Coordinates of C-alpha atoms and ligand atoms in Angstrom, one line a residue:
X1 CA 0.0 0.0 0.0
X2 CA 1.3 3.4 -1.0
X3 CA 2.4 5.8 1.8
X4 CA 2.4 9.0 -0.4
X5 CA -1.1 10.1 0.8
X6 CA -1.9 11.4 -2.6
X7 CA -5.6 10.9 -1.7
X8 CA -5.3 13.9 0.6
X9 CA -4.1 16.2 -2.1
X10 CA -6.6 18.9 -3.1
X11 CA -6.7 17.8 -6.8
X12 CA -7.8 14.3 -5.7
X13 CA -10.5 15.8 -3.5
X14 CA -12.3 17.4 -6.5
X15 CA -15.4 15.5 -7.4
X16 CA -15.5 14.8 -11.1
X17 CA -19.3 14.7 -11.2
X18 CA -19.5 18.4 -10.6
X19 CA -17.2 19.2 -13.6
X20 CA -17.8 19.8 -17.3
X21 CA -16.2 17.3 -19.6
X22 CA -13.3 19.6 -20.5
X23 CA -12.6 20.5 -16.8
X24 CA -12.5 16.7 -16.1
X25 CA -10.0 16.1 -18.9
X26 CA -7.9 19.0 -17.7
X27 CA -7.9 17.6 -14.2
X28 CA -6.8 14.2 -15.5
X29 CA -3.7 15.8 -17.0
X30 CA -3.0 17.8 -13.8
X31 CA -3.4 14.6 -11.7
X32 CA -1.1 12.6 -14.1
X33 CA 1.5 15.3 -13.7
X34 CA 1.3 15.2 -9.9
X35 CA 1.6 11.4 -9.9
X36 CA 4.6 11.5 -12.2
X37 CA 6.3 14.2 -10.1
X38 CA 5.5 12.3 -6.9
X39 CA 7.2 9.1 -8.1
X40 CA 10.1 10.7 -9.9
X41 CA 10.9 7.6 -11.9
X42 CA 14.2 7.4 -13.8
X43 CA 14.4 6.1 -17.3
X44 CA 16.0 2.9 -15.9
X45 CA 13.0 2.4 -13.6
X46 CA 10.8 2.4 -16.6
X47 CA 13.0 0.4 -18.8
X48 CA 13.5 -2.4 -16.3
X49 CA 10.1 -2.1 -14.7
X50 CA 11.6 -1.5 -11.3
X51 CA 9.7 -1.9 -8.0
X52 CA 9.2 1.8 -8.1
X53 CA 7.6 1.5 -11.5
X54 CA 5.2 -1.1 -10.2
X55 CA 4.5 1.0 -7.1
X56 CA 3.2 3.7 -9.3
X57 CA 1.2 1.5 -11.6
X58 CA -0.4 -0.3 -8.6
X59 CA -1.0 2.9 -6.5
X60 CA -4.7 2.8 -5.5
X61 CA -4.8 6.5 -6.6
X62 CA -4.9 5.2 -10.2
X63 CA -8.3 3.7 -9.7
X64 CA -9.7 7.1 -8.8
X65 CA -9.3 8.6 -12.3
X66 CA -9.0 6.2 -15.2
X67 CA -8.5 9.0 -17.7
X68 CA -5.4 9.9 -15.6
X69 CA -4.3 6.3 -15.6
X70 CA -4.8 6.1 -19.4
X71 CA -2.5 9.1 -19.8
X72 CA 0.1 7.5 -17.4
X73 CA 0.0 4.1 -19.2
X74 CA 0.7 5.7 -22.6
X75 CA 3.1 8.4 -21.3
X76 CA 5.2 6.3 -19.0
X77 CA 4.8 2.7 -19.9
X78 CA 4.6 3.0 -23.7
X79 CA 6.4 6.3 -24.7
X80 CA 9.2 6.6 -22.1
X81 CA 9.4 2.8 -22.1
X82 CA 10.0 2.5 -25.8
X83 CA 12.6 5.2 -25.8
X84 CA 14.4 4.0 -22.7
X85 CA 16.2 1.1 -24.2
X86 CA 18.0 3.3 -26.7
X87 CA 19.4 5.8 -24.3
X88 CA 22.8 4.2 -24.0
X89 CA 23.5 4.5 -27.7
X90 CA 21.3 7.6 -28.3
X91 CA 22.3 10.3 -25.9
X92 CA 20.5 12.8 -28.2
X93 CA 17.3 11.3 -26.9
X94 CA 18.1 12.2 -23.2
X95 CA 16.7 15.8 -23.2
X96 CA 13.4 14.6 -24.6
X97 CA 13.2 11.7 -22.1
X98 CA 14.0 14.1 -19.3
X99 CA 11.2 16.4 -20.3
X100 CA 8.9 13.4 -20.4
X101 CA 10.1 12.2 -17.0
X102 CA 9.2 15.7 -15.6
X103 CA 5.9 15.7 -17.5
X104 CA 6.8 18.9 -19.2
X105 CA 5.7 17.2 -22.4
X106 CA 3.1 14.5 -22.6
X107 CA 4.1 11.4 -24.6
X108 CA 1.5 9.5 -26.7
X109 CA 1.9 6.3 -28.6
X110 CA 0.3 6.1 -32.1
X111 CA 0.2 2.5 -33.3
X112 CA -3.4 1.6 -34.0
X113 CA -5.0 2.9 -37.2
X114 CA -8.7 3.3 -37.8
X115 CA -8.6 0.5 -40.3
X116 CA -6.0 -1.6 -38.4
X117 CA -6.6 -2.4 -34.8
X118 CA -5.8 -6.0 -33.8
X119 CA -4.0 -6.4 -37.2
X120 CA -1.8 -3.4 -36.4
X121 CA 1.0 -5.3 -38.1
X122 CA -0.6 -4.1 -41.4
X123 CA -0.6 -0.4 -40.7
X124 CA -0.4 1.9 -43.7
X125 CA 1.2 5.2 -42.4
X126 CA 4.4 5.7 -44.3
X127 CA 7.8 7.3 -43.3
X128 CA 9.6 7.7 -46.6
X129 CA 13.4 8.2 -46.4
X130 CA 14.7 11.3 -48.0
X131 CA 18.2 12.8 -48.0
X132 CA 17.2 15.1 -45.1
X133 CA 15.4 12.5 -43.0
X134 CA 11.8 11.2 -43.5
X135 CA 8.4 12.3 -44.7
X136 CA 5.6 11.0 -42.5
X137 CA 2.3 10.7 -44.3
X138 CA -1.2 9.2 -43.9
X139 CA -2.1 7.8 -47.3
X140 CA -5.9 7.4 -46.7
X141 CA -8.6 7.6 -44.0
X142 CA -8.2 4.0 -42.9
X143 CA -4.6 4.8 -42.0
X144 CA -5.4 7.6 -39.6
X145 CA -4.1 6.9 -36.1
X146 CA -7.0 5.9 -33.7
X147 CA -7.5 6.7 -30.0
X148 CA -4.4 8.5 -28.5
X149 CA -5.3 11.9 -27.1
X150 CA -3.6 14.3 -29.6
X151 CA -5.5 17.6 -29.2
X152 CA -3.8 20.8 -28.1
X153 CA -6.8 21.9 -26.0
X154 CA -5.4 21.4 -22.5
X155 CA -2.3 23.6 -22.6
X156 CA 0.2 20.8 -22.7
X157 CA 2.9 20.1 -25.4
X158 CA 2.7 16.6 -26.8
X159 CA 5.1 14.4 -28.6
X160 CA 4.2 11.1 -30.2
X161 CA 5.9 7.9 -31.1
X162 CA 4.3 7.1 -34.4
X163 CA 4.4 3.6 -35.9
X164 CA 4.9 3.9 -39.7
X165 CA 6.2 1.8 -42.5
X166 CA 9.7 2.8 -43.3
X167 CA 10.0 3.3 -47.1
X168 CA 13.5 3.4 -48.6
X169 CA 14.0 3.5 -52.4
X170 CA 10.2 2.7 -52.8
X171 CA 10.7 -0.5 -50.7
X172 CA 8.8 -1.3 -47.5
X173 CA 11.5 -2.0 -44.8
X174 CA 9.0 -2.8 -42.0
X175 CA 7.2 -0.8 -39.3
X176 CA 9.3 1.4 -37.1
X177 CA 8.6 4.1 -34.5
X178 CA 9.3 7.8 -35.2
X179 CA 9.4 10.7 -32.8
X180 CA 6.9 13.3 -33.9
X181 CA 6.1 16.6 -32.2
X182 CA 2.3 16.9 -32.1
X183 CA 1.4 20.2 -30.5
X184 CA 2.8 22.9 -28.3
X185 CA 0.8 24.5 -25.5
X186 CA -1.6 26.2 -27.9
X187 CA -1.7 24.6 -31.4
X188 CA -0.9 21.6 -33.6
X189 CA 2.4 21.5 -35.5
X190 CA 2.2 22.0 -39.2
X191 CA 0.9 19.0 -41.1
X192 CA -0.5 17.2 -38.0
X193 CA -4.2 17.1 -37.8
X194 CA -6.1 16.0 -34.7
X195 CA -9.8 15.3 -34.7
X196 CA -11.3 14.9 -31.3
X197 CA -13.6 11.9 -30.8
X198 CA -16.8 12.1 -28.6
X199 CA -16.6 10.7 -25.1
X200 CA -16.5 6.9 -24.4
X201 CA -19.9 6.3 -22.8
X202 CA -20.1 6.8 -19.1
X203 CA -16.4 7.2 -18.5
X204 CA -14.1 9.8 -17.1
X205 CA -13.5 11.7 -20.3
X206 CA -10.2 12.1 -22.1
X207 CA -9.5 13.9 -25.4
X208 CA -9.3 10.7 -27.4
X209 CA -8.6 11.6 -31.1
X210 CA -8.0 10.6 -34.6
X211 CA -4.6 11.8 -35.8
X212 CA -3.5 12.4 -39.4
X213 CA -0.2 13.4 -41.0
X214 CA 0.1 15.4 -44.1
X215 CA 3.7 15.1 -45.5
X216 CA 5.4 16.0 -42.2
X217 CA 9.1 16.5 -42.5
X218 CA 11.1 14.6 -39.8
X219 CA 14.9 14.8 -39.1
X220 CA 17.0 11.6 -39.4
X221 CA 17.1 11.4 -35.5
X222 CA 13.3 11.0 -35.4
X223 CA 13.8 7.2 -36.0
X224 CA 13.5 5.3 -32.7
X225 CA 16.5 3.0 -33.1
X226 CA 19.9 2.5 -31.5
X227 CA 21.5 2.8 -35.0
X228 CA 19.7 5.4 -37.1
X229 CA 21.6 4.5 -40.2
X230 CA 20.4 0.9 -40.2
X231 CA 17.5 0.7 -42.7
X232 CA 17.9 -3.0 -43.5
X233 CA 14.6 -4.9 -43.9
X234 CA 13.9 -7.3 -41.0
X235 CA 14.8 -10.9 -41.7
X236 CA 11.7 -12.1 -39.8
X237 CA 9.2 -9.2 -40.2
X238 CA 6.6 -10.5 -37.6
X239 CA 9.2 -11.1 -34.9
X240 CA 10.8 -7.6 -35.7
X241 CA 7.3 -6.1 -35.3
X242 CA 6.7 -7.7 -31.9
X243 CA 10.1 -6.4 -30.8
X244 CA 9.2 -2.9 -31.9
X245 CA 6.0 -3.0 -29.8
X246 CA 7.7 -4.7 -26.8
X247 CA 6.3 -2.3 -24.3
X248 CA 2.7 -3.4 -25.0
X249 CA 3.5 -6.9 -23.6
X250 CA 4.5 -5.3 -20.4
X251 CA 1.5 -3.0 -20.5
X252 CA -0.7 -6.1 -20.7
X253 CA 0.6 -6.9 -17.2
X254 CA 0.3 -3.3 -15.9
X255 CA -3.1 -2.2 -17.0
X256 CA -5.2 -4.6 -14.8
X257 CA -3.7 -3.0 -11.7
X258 CA -6.3 -0.3 -11.1
X259 CA -9.1 -2.8 -11.4
X260 CA -7.9 -4.7 -8.3
X261 CA -8.2 -1.5 -6.3
X262 CA -11.5 -0.7 -8.0
X263 CA -12.7 -4.2 -6.9
X264 CA -11.7 -3.4 -3.3
X265 CA -13.5 -0.1 -3.5
X266 CA -16.6 -1.7 -4.9
X267 CA -16.6 -4.4 -2.1
X268 CA -16.1 -1.6 0.5
X269 CA -18.9 0.6 -0.9
X270 CA -21.4 -2.2 -1.3
X271 CA -20.5 -3.7 2.0
X272 CA -20.8 -0.6 4.1
X273 CA -24.0 0.5 2.3
X274 CA -25.6 -2.9 2.9
X275 CA -24.7 -2.6 6.6
X276 CA -26.4 0.7 7.2
X277 CA -29.2 0.7 4.7
X278 CA -32.2 -0.8 6.5
X279 CA -35.8 -1.7 5.9
X280 CA -38.2 -0.8 8.6
X281 CA -39.7 -3.8 10.3
X282 CA -42.6 -4.1 12.8
X283 CA -40.2 -4.8 15.7
X284 CA -36.9 -3.5 14.5
X285 CA -35.0 -2.3 11.4
X286 CA -33.3 -4.9 9.3
X287 CA -30.1 -3.9 7.5
X288 CA -30.1 -5.3 3.9
X289 CA -26.9 -7.2 4.6
X290 CA -29.2 -9.7 6.4
X291 CA -30.3 -11.0 3.0
X292 CA -28.3 -13.7 1.4
X293 CA -28.8 -12.0 -1.9
X294 CA -26.9 -9.0 -0.5
X295 CA -24.3 -11.1 1.4
X296 CA -23.1 -12.9 -1.7
X297 CA -22.2 -10.0 -3.9
X298 CA -20.4 -8.2 -1.0
X299 CA -18.5 -11.3 0.1
X300 CA -17.8 -12.3 -3.5
X301 CA -16.3 -8.9 -4.4
X302 CA -14.3 -8.9 -1.1
X303 CA -12.9 -12.4 -1.7
X304 CA -12.1 -11.8 -5.3
X305 CA -10.4 -8.5 -4.4
X306 CA -8.3 -10.2 -1.7
X307 CA -7.3 -13.1 -3.8
X308 CA -6.4 -10.9 -6.8
X309 CA -4.5 -8.5 -4.6
X310 CA -2.4 -11.3 -3.2
X311 CA -1.8 -12.9 -6.6
X312 CA -0.9 -9.8 -8.6
X313 CA 2.5 -8.9 -7.1
X314 CA 3.5 -12.6 -7.1
X315 CA 2.7 -12.8 -10.8
X316 CA 4.7 -9.6 -11.5
X317 CA 7.6 -11.1 -9.6
X318 CA 7.3 -14.3 -11.6
X319 CA 7.1 -12.5 -14.9
X320 CA 9.9 -10.0 -14.2
X321 CA 12.4 -12.1 -12.4
X322 CA 11.5 -15.8 -12.1
X323 CA 11.3 -16.6 -15.8
X324 CA 13.7 -15.8 -18.6
X325 CA 11.4 -17.0 -21.3
X326 CA 9.7 -14.0 -23.0
X327 CA 6.9 -16.2 -24.2
X328 CA 6.2 -17.4 -20.6
X329 CA 6.4 -13.8 -19.3
X330 CA 3.8 -12.7 -21.8
X331 CA 1.7 -15.8 -21.1
X332 CA 1.6 -14.8 -17.5
X333 CA 0.6 -11.2 -18.4
X334 CA -2.3 -12.5 -20.5
X335 CA -3.5 -14.9 -17.8
X336 CA -3.4 -12.1 -15.2
X337 CA -5.2 -9.6 -17.4
X338 CA -7.9 -12.0 -18.5
X339 CA -8.5 -13.2 -14.9
X340 CA -8.5 -9.8 -13.1
X341 CA -10.5 -8.0 -15.7
X342 CA -13.2 -10.6 -16.1
X343 CA -13.6 -11.0 -12.3
X344 CA -14.0 -7.2 -12.2
X345 CA -16.6 -7.2 -14.9
X346 CA -18.7 -9.9 -13.1
X347 CA -18.4 -8.4 -9.5
X348 CA -18.9 -4.7 -10.1
X349 CA -22.2 -4.6 -12.0
X350 CA -23.7 -7.2 -9.5
X351 CA -22.6 -5.1 -6.5
X352 CA -23.7 -1.8 -8.1
X353 CA -27.2 -3.3 -8.8
X354 CA -27.5 -4.4 -5.2
X355 CA -27.1 -0.8 -4.2
X356 CA -30.3 0.1 -6.0
X357 CA -30.7 3.5 -7.7
X358 CA -27.6 4.8 -5.8
X359 CA -25.5 2.2 -7.5
X360 CA -26.3 3.8 -10.9
X361 CA -24.9 7.2 -10.0
X362 CA -21.5 8.6 -10.9
X363 CA -20.9 9.8 -7.3
X364 CA -21.1 6.3 -6.1
X365 CA -18.2 5.1 -8.3
X366 CA -19.3 1.6 -9.3
X367 CA -21.4 2.4 -12.5
X368 CA -18.7 4.6 -13.9
X369 CA -15.7 2.4 -13.1
X370 CA -17.6 -0.4 -14.8
X371 CA -17.7 1.6 -18.0
X372 CA -14.1 2.7 -17.6
X373 CA -13.2 -1.0 -17.3
X374 CA -14.4 -1.7 -20.8
X375 CA -11.5 0.3 -22.2
X376 CA -8.9 -1.8 -20.5
X377 CA -10.3 -5.0 -21.9
X378 CA -9.2 -3.7 -25.3
X379 CA -6.2 -1.4 -24.7
X380 CA -2.7 -2.8 -24.5
X381 CA -3.9 -6.2 -25.7
X382 CA -7.5 -7.2 -26.4
X383 CA -8.3 -10.0 -23.9
X384 CA -10.1 -12.3 -26.3
X385 CA -7.5 -12.3 -29.0
X386 CA -4.7 -12.5 -26.4
X387 CA -6.4 -15.6 -25.0
X388 CA -6.9 -17.2 -28.4
X389 CA -3.2 -16.9 -29.2
X390 CA -2.0 -18.1 -25.8
X391 CA -4.4 -21.0 -25.7
X392 CA -3.4 -22.2 -29.1
X393 CA 0.3 -22.1 -28.2
X394 CA -0.3 -23.9 -24.9
X395 CA -2.3 -26.6 -26.7
X396 CA 0.4 -27.1 -29.3
X397 CA 2.9 -27.5 -26.4
X398 CA 5.2 -24.7 -27.6
X399 CA 5.8 -23.8 -23.9
X400 CA 4.1 -24.3 -20.5
X401 CA 3.0 -22.1 -17.7
X402 CA 3.5 -23.1 -14.0
X403 CA 0.2 -24.7 -13.2
X404 CA -0.6 -25.9 -9.7
X405 CA -1.1 -29.7 -9.5
X406 CA -4.6 -31.2 -9.6
X407 CA -4.2 -32.2 -5.9
X408 CA -3.9 -28.5 -5.0
X409 CA -7.6 -27.6 -5.4
X410 CA -10.8 -28.2 -7.3
X411 CA -10.0 -25.1 -9.3
X412 CA -6.7 -26.7 -10.4
X413 CA -8.5 -29.9 -11.4
X414 CA -10.9 -27.8 -13.4
X415 CA -8.2 -25.9 -15.3
X416 CA -6.2 -29.1 -16.0
X417 CA -9.4 -30.9 -17.0
X418 CA -10.3 -28.2 -19.5
X419 CA -6.8 -28.3 -21.0
X420 CA -7.0 -32.1 -21.3
X421 CA -10.4 -32.0 -22.9
X422 CA -9.2 -29.5 -25.6
X423 CA -5.9 -31.3 -26.1
X424 CA -8.0 -34.4 -26.9
X425 CA -10.1 -32.5 -29.4
X426 CA -7.0 -31.1 -31.1
X427 CA -5.6 -34.6 -31.3
X428 CA -8.7 -35.8 -32.9
X429 CA -8.7 -32.9 -35.4
X430 CA -5.0 -33.2 -36.2
X431 CA -4.7 -29.6 -37.5
X432 CA -4.9 -26.4 -35.5
X433 CA -5.6 -24.4 -38.7
X434 CA -8.8 -26.4 -39.5
X435 CA -12.3 -25.0 -39.5
X436 CA -13.3 -27.4 -36.7
X437 CA -10.4 -26.0 -34.5
X438 CA -11.8 -22.5 -35.1
X439 CA -15.3 -23.5 -34.2
X440 CA -14.8 -26.1 -31.5
X441 CA -11.6 -25.1 -29.7
X442 CA -11.0 -21.3 -30.1
X443 CA -14.3 -20.3 -28.4
X444 CA -13.0 -22.1 -25.3
X445 CA -9.8 -20.0 -25.2
X446 CA -10.8 -17.3 -22.7
X447 CA -12.7 -19.7 -20.4
X448 CA -9.6 -22.0 -20.2
X449 CA -7.1 -19.1 -19.7
X450 CA -9.3 -17.7 -17.0
X451 CA -9.5 -21.2 -15.4
X452 CA -5.7 -21.3 -15.3
X453 CA -5.7 -17.9 -13.6
X454 CA -8.3 -19.0 -11.0
X455 CA -6.2 -22.0 -10.1
X456 CA -3.0 -20.0 -9.9
X457 CA -4.6 -17.3 -7.8
X458 CA -6.2 -19.8 -5.5
X459 CA -2.9 -21.6 -4.9
X460 CA -1.2 -18.3 -4.2
X461 CA -3.9 -17.4 -1.7
X462 CA -3.4 -20.7 0.1
X463 CA 0.3 -20.2 0.3
X464 CA -0.2 -16.7 1.7
X465 CA -2.6 -18.1 4.3
X466 CA -5.5 -15.9 3.3
X467 CA -8.3 -16.8 5.7
X468 CA -10.1 -20.0 4.8
X469 CA -13.6 -18.5 4.6
X470 CA -12.3 -16.1 1.9
X471 CA -10.7 -19.0 0.0
X472 CA -14.0 -20.9 0.2
X473 CA -16.0 -17.9 -1.1
X474 CA -13.5 -17.5 -4.0
X475 CA -13.7 -21.2 -4.8
X476 CA -17.6 -21.1 -4.9
X477 CA -17.5 -17.9 -7.0
X478 CA -15.3 -19.7 -9.6
X479 CA -17.5 -22.8 -9.5
X480 CA -20.5 -20.6 -10.3
X481 CA -18.9 -19.9 -13.7
X482 CA -18.8 -23.5 -14.9
X483 CA -21.2 -25.5 -12.6
X484 CA -21.8 -28.3 -15.1
X485 CA -18.1 -29.2 -15.2
X486 CA -18.0 -29.7 -11.4
X487 CA -21.2 -31.7 -11.5
X488 CA -20.0 -33.9 -14.3
X489 CA -16.4 -34.4 -13.2
X490 CA -16.1 -34.2 -9.4
X491 CA -19.5 -35.2 -8.2
X492 CA -20.6 -31.8 -7.0
X493 CA -24.2 -31.6 -8.2
X494 CA -26.2 -28.4 -8.1
X495 CA -27.5 -29.0 -4.5
X496 CA -24.0 -29.8 -3.3
X497 CA -22.7 -26.6 -4.9
X498 CA -25.5 -24.6 -3.2
X499 CA -24.7 -26.1 0.2
X500 CA -21.0 -25.4 -0.2
X501 CA -21.8 -21.8 -1.0
X502 CA -24.1 -21.6 2.0
X503 CA -21.4 -22.9 4.3
X504 CA -18.8 -20.5 2.9
X505 CA -21.0 -17.5 3.3
X506 CA -22.0 -18.5 6.9
X507 CA -18.3 -18.9 7.8
X508 CA -17.2 -15.6 6.2
X509 CA -20.1 -13.3 7.3
X510 CA -19.2 -12.8 11.0
X511 CA -15.8 -11.3 9.8
X512 CA -17.1 -9.1 7.0
X513 CA -16.3 -5.9 8.8
X514 CA -12.7 -7.0 9.5
X515 CA -12.3 -8.1 5.8
X516 CA -13.6 -4.8 4.5
X517 CA -11.0 -3.0 6.8
X518 CA -8.3 -5.4 5.7
X519 CA -8.8 -4.2 2.1
X520 CA -7.2 -0.9 3.3
X521 CA -9.1 1.1 0.6
X522 CA -11.2 3.4 2.8
X523 CA -8.9 6.4 2.2
X524 CA -9.5 6.2 -1.5
X525 CA -13.3 5.8 -1.3
X526 CA -15.4 9.0 -1.8
X527 CA -18.8 7.4 -2.5
X528 CA -21.2 9.2 -0.2
X529 CA -23.3 6.1 0.4
X530 CA -20.7 4.3 2.5
X531 CA -22.3 6.0 5.6
X532 CA -25.6 7.7 6.3
X533 CA -23.7 10.7 7.6
X534 CA -21.6 10.8 4.4
X535 CA -24.7 10.9 2.3
X536 CA -26.3 13.7 4.4
X537 CA -23.1 15.8 4.1
X538 CA -22.9 15.1 0.3
X539 CA -26.5 16.1 -0.4
X540 CA -25.9 19.5 1.2
X541 CA -23.2 20.1 -1.4
X542 CA -25.6 19.5 -4.4
X543 CA -27.5 22.3 -6.2
X544 CA -30.8 23.1 -4.5
X545 CA -33.8 24.8 -6.1
X546 CA -36.1 26.9 -4.0
X547 CA -38.4 29.7 -4.9
X548 CA -41.3 32.0 -3.9
X549 CA -43.6 31.4 -6.9
X550 CA -47.3 31.1 -6.0
X551 CA -49.8 29.3 -8.1
X552 CA -52.4 31.6 -9.7
X553 CA -56.0 30.5 -9.4
X554 CA -56.5 30.4 -13.2
X555 CA -53.5 28.0 -13.4
X556 CA -55.2 25.7 -11.0
X557 CA -58.4 25.8 -13.1
X558 CA -56.4 25.1 -16.2
X559 CA -54.6 22.1 -14.6
X560 CA -57.9 20.7 -13.4
X561 CA -59.4 21.1 -16.9
X562 CA -56.5 19.1 -18.3
X563 CA -56.9 16.3 -15.7
Ligands
FAD1 C1 -9.0 3.2 -23.7 C2 -8.2 2.9 -24.9 C3 -6.9 3.4 -25.0 C4 -6.2 3.1 -26.2 N1 -4.9 3.7 -26.3 C5 -4.2 3.5 -27.4 C6 -2.9 4.1 -27.6 O1 -2.4 4.7 -26.7 N2 -2.3 3.9 -28.7 C7 -2.8 3.1 -29.7 O2 -2.2 3.0 -30.8 N3 -4.0 2.5 -29.6 C8 -4.7 2.7 -28.5 N4 -6.0 2.1 -28.3 C9 -6.5 1.3 -29.4 C10 -6.4 -0.2 -29.2 O3 -5.0 -0.5 -29.3 C11 -7.3 -0.9 -30.2 O4 -8.6 -0.5 -29.9 C12 -7.1 -2.4 -30.1 O5 -5.9 -2.8 -30.7 C13 -8.2 -3.1 -30.9 O6 -8.4 -2.6 -32.2 P1 -9.8 -2.2 -32.7 O7 -10.5 -1.4 -31.6 O8 -9.6 -1.6 -34.0 O9 -10.6 -3.6 -32.8 P2 -10.7 -4.5 -34.1 O10 -9.3 -4.8 -34.6 O11 -11.7 -3.9 -35.0 O12 -11.3 -5.8 -33.5 C14 -12.7 -5.9 -33.1 C15 -13.0 -7.3 -32.7 O13 -12.8 -8.2 -33.8 C16 -12.5 -9.4 -33.3 N5 -11.2 -9.8 -33.9 C17 -10.3 -9.1 -34.5 N6 -9.2 -9.8 -34.9 C18 -9.5 -11.1 -34.5 C19 -8.7 -12.3 -34.6 N7 -7.5 -12.4 -35.1 N8 -9.3 -13.4 -34.0 C20 -10.5 -13.4 -33.4 N9 -11.2 -12.2 -33.3 C21 -10.7 -11.1 -33.9 C22 -12.4 -9.4 -31.8 O14 -13.7 -9.7 -31.3 C23 -12.2 -7.9 -31.6 O15 -12.6 -7.5 -30.3 C24 -6.7 2.3 -27.2 C25 -8.0 1.8 -27.0 C26 -8.7 2.0 -25.9 C27 -10.1 1.4 -25.8

């Protein structure tokens, strides 16, 4: 847990729901600057993903403003990250990197094109070699860069790393990154056109844009490479492309971090609300937490948050230091991202709905963070397609990930059972490129990758001696996702599953208060519904309408006539 107390800073006390869209975007940039200047990372911290880098990415403050986190992920993880590994041979990049590290300039990362998202290997933007450097150009609408926030509207200079096909002597030499100034504090640089997109529904807004280049002249030093005179075409183009975008693979591991803290906040808000919100009875008032239908979502979110919170740093350690195989490192990132994000998507809407109308409001956090979460599913690696690739490679036995043994838990049996089942199907089909593989195996990809994540997270929770009732709730929660498998394979029929759940909830409930405290998220929660007093204070801050108008007699007659 972070000790910087950023949550006490005035700019994190401002409530976004009272701001206009542009005020909110502007605040996200100010907050990002404060976080960057608080952590004071070095280029080496970013390059090697040091513990300080991970402290910043996992700081609960990031779950308070996802627009801010989006800026940080692109600015630090992608832009500074991509440049960092060239600094030894490219001292000329140092002043730019220093400006970025101070947040004097914001870095954006322009890879995706409107017509090429998941197939970004096929981008069309060109950087044509001339005797003076390069000419960067967008040949058609489909090649416009899609998403990164490139507008000059918030008083911040921006620089981009633009991925473009290097053209030398009319020959395509593969996609490379180029450093391109985008705007100063007030306006775009010549030849760069930014078209601002509308807001992503229900999210903390950012100036997401479409960016186009019209024959922009770049110096030879714009090429992001250790040797700027090496224009040789890559021997293995796809491998070279993956190497260019190496920071995205690390981003896949980093971007789920705020969702674990958001899960904690959701459990805390839903839990506290359910404890004080009561229905009036004949004899006494009954807090809604007395209902099993309330107990489950609160305990489920709490258990999932605790198990993910324990597993995440262990996964980071495994990926960063315990394995030397890049493929296994990336596999771990995919498993973590899929598992954390899908848990988040199941827990948060369920908890929000159990807070009634209050759960639908921006000021109560959950509904908005649910929408913000949709972006992370796609950004820095779309979960579905990441799982498809990983699952295929695991089935083909190209490498393995460290799975707990079947004797570890029911969840490990489930994951291994699903792997076996699909390996058998592949064996019967013979070919992983067949139509049957596409229709029978690939749709299972995400389910199996998540199952692997569940088994790993559960094993890590057991090792860390997380309280047994929490482990039991987590296990029941995962069983709920595939009840038929447990019924068919380990003799847990529907009634047995229900009884297991009942026992888990009964054991966990007496400790709910302590579990919510143990999440250590209260300082980051500003939802007014966590206490009755909090709500009463909040409501005073809202605009009120009063007046002295009196109803004229003829108006009453008119109203009566209409009725
Ligand atoms: C919040 C946010 C921030 C972003 N920030 C950046 C940024 O900083 N820089 C940047 O360059 N981009 C950024 N992006 C863009 C992001 O990288 C792309 O959205 C992503 O790569 C997916 O591309 P797409 O949206 O065009 O989806 P598409 O490529 O159109 O894919 C749509 C769907 O098609 C299906 N599909 C596609 N290919 C396959 C396949 N091979 N197999 C099976 N199904 C398939 C999947 O269901 C997929 O979800 C951001 C996006 C978001 C949401």
